[in-house]
Amino acid sequence: MAARDSQDRGGKPLGLARLEQDSTPSLIARQLREAIASGQFAPGQQLLETSLAQTLGVSRGPLREAMQRLTQEGLLISHRNRGLFVMDLDEATVRDTYLARSAVERAAVEHLIDRGRNGEAVVLIELAGRMEEFRGDPSSDDVSLLDLAFHEKLVELSGSPQLQRMHRTLLTQVRMCLTNMQATYESIDHRVKEHRMLADAIIAGDAERAVTLLREHMDDGMRRLLGDGSV
């Protein structure tokens, strides 16, 4: 008896439907993530399905599917009989986000140094230096994007696909945090110094110092988000 082929006589895989490269719900979800990350939708804000559908020029079906995806990602929170709301940056959420972020980035720092890739971290110095271009506007969105790019590159340098995947799942929440702490920077100097010191420790292969600086950097971020309370 001949083995069953995975394709039908027309050459198409059996039981599989053709996929669109980018479905409408995917495009909508991407726009909503960007709006949440950039602060266009504030933490805790309610999203109204009808007005969103009108604004985006889409039907409510794909919009509902997109919003469901963001609910599964934790970016939208469903309150029974009230609707969908952007996740709030309350103390518990901030602490949990930074707990996860710190764990991933610490592992990345230690792994890239263990692998002897610390010399490649010179690119982090360049990213930190580019923040100085915004000396006249330390609360600029562009500074936050460079901040995020610095940490993305740090994790990328680890060479670990799993750490990179884990970090990507946190990016929207991290960017929300960076967006909401922008106004706390009166000068660019502190932000640049923190990133340069961390990069220098990584380049030097000093894992202990790099991890300490990373922890202090994360603690500073939490303080800015939570106010002057203790971390």
Tab-separated table of C-alpha atoms in Angstrom:
chain	number	residue	atom	x	y	z
A	1	MET	CA	0.000	0.000	0.000
A	2	ALA	CA	1.468	3.303	-1.068
A	3	ALA	CA	2.228	5.841	1.616
A	4	ARG	CA	-0.196	8.764	1.765
A	5	ASP	CA	1.208	11.897	0.221
A	6	SER	CA	1.025	15.130	2.190
A	7	GLN	CA	-0.290	16.833	-0.944
A	8	ASP	CA	-3.415	16.367	-3.017
A	9	ARG	CA	-3.334	15.817	-6.762
A	10	GLY	CA	-3.203	19.561	-7.332
A	11	GLY	CA	-0.046	19.846	-5.308
A	12	LYS	CA	-1.678	21.625	-2.343
A	13	PRO	CA	-1.008	20.468	1.237
A	14	LEU	CA	-3.934	18.488	2.611
A	15	GLY	CA	-5.976	20.123	5.371
A	16	LEU	CA	-4.176	23.458	5.189
A	17	ALA	CA	-5.766	26.710	4.074
A	18	ARG	CA	-3.895	29.425	2.183
A	19	LEU	CA	-2.708	32.162	4.530
A	20	GLU	CA	-2.659	35.857	3.814
A	21	GLN	CA	0.726	37.457	4.404
A	22	ASP	CA	-0.816	40.049	6.714
A	23	SER	CA	-4.426	39.660	7.725
A	24	THR	CA	-6.607	42.633	8.608
A	25	PRO	CA	-6.750	41.668	12.313
A	26	SER	CA	-2.925	41.487	12.345
A	27	LEU	CA	-2.646	44.966	10.839
A	28	ILE	CA	-5.184	46.342	13.309
A	29	ALA	CA	-3.422	44.679	16.243
A	30	ARG	CA	-0.123	46.209	15.134
A	31	GLN	CA	-1.653	49.701	15.036
A	32	LEU	CA	-3.245	49.270	18.437
A	33	ARG	CA	0.023	48.030	19.961
A	34	GLU	CA	1.819	51.088	18.600
A	35	ALA	CA	-0.872	53.419	19.952
A	36	ILE	CA	-0.615	51.797	23.390
A	37	ALA	CA	3.195	51.772	23.426
A	38	SER	CA	3.493	55.419	22.341
A	39	GLY	CA	0.932	56.681	24.834
A	40	GLN	CA	-1.710	57.591	22.251
A	41	PHE	CA	-3.938	55.358	24.366
A	42	ALA	CA	-3.146	56.057	27.999
A	43	PRO	CA	-2.816	53.333	30.656
A	44	GLY	CA	-6.266	52.552	32.045
A	45	GLN	CA	-8.097	54.177	29.112
A	46	GLN	CA	-11.222	52.450	27.839
A	47	LEU	CA	-11.267	51.499	24.156
A	48	LEU	CA	-14.669	51.764	22.535
A	49	GLU	CA	-15.213	49.287	19.730
A	50	THR	CA	-17.633	51.423	17.706
A	51	SER	CA	-15.499	54.573	17.624
A	52	LEU	CA	-12.318	52.570	16.947
A	53	ALA	CA	-13.942	50.811	13.994
A	54	GLN	CA	-14.953	54.187	12.559
A	55	THR	CA	-11.514	55.706	13.117
A	56	LEU	CA	-9.693	52.790	11.516
A	57	GLY	CA	-12.249	52.328	8.764
A	58	VAL	CA	-12.706	48.627	9.465
A	59	SER	CA	-15.604	46.379	10.341
A	60	ARG	CA	-16.122	45.292	13.923
A	61	GLY	CA	-15.323	41.622	13.222
A	62	PRO	CA	-11.579	41.970	12.511
A	63	LEU	CA	-11.314	44.734	15.107
A	64	ARG	CA	-12.807	42.436	17.731
A	65	GLU	CA	-10.328	39.702	16.745
A	66	ALA	CA	-7.414	42.144	16.993
A	67	MET	CA	-8.550	43.329	20.407
A	68	GLN	CA	-8.842	39.733	21.556
A	69	ARG	CA	-5.217	39.170	20.577
A	70	LEU	CA	-4.125	42.153	22.652
A	71	THR	CA	-6.220	40.861	25.542
A	72	GLN	CA	-4.358	37.552	25.356
A	73	GLU	CA	-1.077	39.493	25.372
A	74	GLY	CA	-2.162	41.338	28.504
A	75	LEU	CA	-2.167	44.764	26.830
A	76	LEU	CA	-5.944	45.066	27.094
A	77	ILE	CA	-7.915	44.111	30.174
A	78	SER	CA	-11.551	43.025	30.010
A	79	HIS	CA	-13.804	44.217	32.818
A	80	ARG	CA	-17.135	42.425	32.897
A	81	ASN	CA	-20.075	44.626	31.881
A	82	ARG	CA	-17.710	47.574	31.399
A	83	GLY	CA	-15.598	46.789	28.325
A	84	LEU	CA	-11.928	46.710	27.372
A	85	PHE	CA	-9.285	48.931	28.938
A	86	VAL	CA	-5.592	49.507	28.273
A	87	MET	CA	-3.509	47.781	30.931
A	88	ASP	CA	-2.807	50.109	33.820
A	89	LEU	CA	0.720	50.835	35.012
A	90	ASP	CA	-0.106	50.331	38.654
A	91	GLU	CA	2.580	49.364	41.150
A	92	ALA	CA	2.040	45.616	40.835
A	93	THR	CA	2.207	45.748	37.020
A	94	VAL	CA	5.316	47.938	36.968
A	95	ARG	CA	7.127	45.718	39.449
A	96	ASP	CA	6.181	42.544	37.581
A	97	THR	CA	7.237	44.012	34.210
A	98	TYR	CA	10.611	45.035	35.602
A	99	LEU	CA	11.032	41.672	37.331
A	100	ALA	CA	10.636	39.878	34.000
A	101	ARG	CA	12.698	42.423	32.094
A	102	SER	CA	15.543	42.289	34.625
A	103	ALA	CA	15.633	38.489	34.522
A	104	VAL	CA	15.909	38.386	30.735
A	105	GLU	CA	18.469	41.175	30.428
A	106	ARG	CA	20.624	39.867	33.279
A	107	ALA	CA	20.732	36.464	31.604
A	108	ALA	CA	21.652	38.173	28.321
A	109	VAL	CA	24.505	40.140	29.929
A	110	GLU	CA	25.949	37.084	31.648
A	111	HIS	CA	25.607	34.885	28.570
A	112	LEU	CA	27.185	37.312	26.109
A	113	ILE	CA	30.174	37.810	28.445
A	114	ASP	CA	30.501	34.041	29.006
A	115	ARG	CA	30.565	33.562	25.232
A	116	GLY	CA	33.281	36.169	24.808
A	117	ARG	CA	31.093	38.492	22.750
A	118	ASN	CA	31.599	41.446	25.079
A	119	GLY	CA	33.816	43.190	22.512
A	120	GLU	CA	30.806	43.443	20.193
A	121	ALA	CA	29.041	45.584	22.800
A	122	VAL	CA	30.820	48.689	21.444
A	123	VAL	CA	27.640	49.206	19.417
A	124	LEU	CA	25.894	49.970	22.729
A	125	ILE	CA	28.237	52.938	23.254
A	126	GLU	CA	27.111	54.306	19.894
A	127	LEU	CA	23.425	53.975	20.817
A	128	ALA	CA	24.007	55.704	24.157
A	129	GLY	CA	25.902	58.489	22.388
A	130	ARG	CA	23.056	59.099	19.973
A	131	MET	CA	20.858	60.073	22.928
A	132	GLU	CA	23.010	63.191	23.318
A	133	GLU	CA	21.628	64.497	20.030
A	134	PHE	CA	18.471	65.282	22.011
A	135	ARG	CA	20.193	67.263	24.753
A	136	GLY	CA	17.720	70.077	24.207
A	137	ASP	CA	14.738	67.737	24.524
A	138	PRO	CA	15.507	65.030	27.116
A	139	SER	CA	11.873	63.893	27.244
A	140	SER	CA	11.714	63.263	23.488
A	141	ASP	CA	10.050	60.115	22.159
A	142	ASP	CA	13.231	59.564	20.128
A	143	VAL	CA	15.291	59.206	23.305
A	144	SER	CA	12.925	56.517	24.561
A	145	LEU	CA	13.214	54.683	21.240
A	146	LEU	CA	17.026	54.796	21.488
A	147	ASP	CA	16.754	53.562	25.084
A	148	LEU	CA	14.652	50.637	23.893
A	149	ALA	CA	17.033	49.969	20.978
A	150	PHE	CA	19.951	49.806	23.434
A	151	HIS	CA	18.289	47.063	25.463
A	152	GLU	CA	17.081	45.183	22.387
A	153	LYS	CA	20.646	45.138	21.059
A	154	LEU	CA	21.971	44.015	24.438
A	155	VAL	CA	19.699	40.965	24.372
A	156	GLU	CA	20.445	40.337	20.691
A	157	LEU	CA	24.178	40.232	21.450
A	158	SER	CA	23.582	37.287	23.781
A	159	GLY	CA	22.967	35.181	20.688
A	160	SER	CA	20.147	33.356	22.472
A	161	PRO	CA	16.988	33.000	20.334
A	162	GLN	CA	14.945	32.118	23.429
A	163	LEU	CA	16.033	35.223	25.353
A	164	GLN	CA	15.283	37.358	22.299
A	165	ARG	CA	11.802	35.863	21.975
A	166	MET	CA	11.114	36.390	25.657
A	167	HIS	CA	12.316	39.985	25.434
A	168	ARG	CA	10.111	40.702	22.412
A	169	THR	CA	7.018	39.662	24.365
A	170	LEU	CA	7.816	42.428	26.861
A	171	LEU	CA	8.599	45.208	24.388
A	172	THR	CA	5.198	46.916	24.299
A	173	GLN	CA	4.973	46.985	28.096
A	174	VAL	CA	8.567	48.212	28.349
A	175	ARG	CA	7.914	50.955	25.822
A	176	MET	CA	4.786	51.972	27.753
A	177	CYS	CA	6.978	52.357	30.833
A	178	LEU	CA	9.608	54.364	28.945
A	179	THR	CA	6.919	56.620	27.462
A	180	ASN	CA	5.408	57.277	30.881
A	181	MET	CA	8.740	58.109	32.532
A	182	GLN	CA	9.888	60.543	29.821
A	183	ALA	CA	8.737	63.615	31.724
A	184	THR	CA	10.863	62.634	34.755
A	185	TYR	CA	14.117	63.446	32.921
A	186	GLU	CA	15.171	67.081	33.287
A	187	SER	CA	18.517	66.397	31.614
A	188	ILE	CA	19.863	63.838	29.181
A	189	ASP	CA	23.078	63.394	31.174
A	190	HIS	CA	21.857	60.846	33.721
A	191	ARG	CA	20.253	58.657	31.073
A	192	VAL	CA	23.344	58.680	28.863
A	193	LYS	CA	25.668	58.028	31.814
A	194	GLU	CA	23.674	54.989	33.000
A	195	HIS	CA	23.742	53.374	29.574
A	196	ARG	CA	27.412	54.149	28.917
A	197	MET	CA	28.510	52.754	32.281
A	198	LEU	CA	26.558	49.553	31.622
A	199	ALA	CA	28.056	49.244	28.135
A	200	ASP	CA	31.584	49.858	29.462
A	201	ALA	CA	31.197	47.106	32.080
A	202	ILE	CA	29.967	44.662	29.434
A	203	ILE	CA	32.822	45.536	27.051
A	204	ALA	CA	35.316	45.037	29.903
A	205	GLY	CA	33.834	41.591	30.516
A	206	ASP	CA	33.025	42.496	34.126
A	207	ALA	CA	29.801	40.520	34.584
A	208	GLU	CA	29.448	41.314	38.290
A	209	ARG	CA	29.659	45.071	37.749
A	210	ALA	CA	27.433	44.911	34.655
A	211	VAL	CA	24.721	43.030	36.560
A	212	THR	CA	24.945	45.517	39.455
A	213	LEU	CA	24.628	48.479	37.070
A	214	LEU	CA	21.732	46.811	35.272
A	215	ARG	CA	19.902	46.298	38.569
A	216	GLU	CA	20.495	49.948	39.552
A	217	HIS	CA	19.269	51.054	36.124
A	218	MET	CA	16.071	49.030	36.511
A	219	ASP	CA	15.550	50.341	40.060
A	220	ASP	CA	15.889	53.904	38.785
A	221	GLY	CA	13.240	53.234	36.154
A	222	MET	CA	10.832	51.840	38.733
A	223	ARG	CA	11.396	54.831	41.018
A	224	ARG	CA	10.565	57.191	38.184
A	225	LEU	CA	7.368	55.302	37.361
A	226	LEU	CA	6.222	54.818	40.943
A	227	GLY	CA	7.211	58.240	42.273
A	228	ASP	CA	9.605	58.855	45.130
A	229	GLY	CA	8.610	55.758	47.076
A	230	SER	CA	11.145	53.077	47.898
A	231	VAL	CA	11.937	50.414	45.327
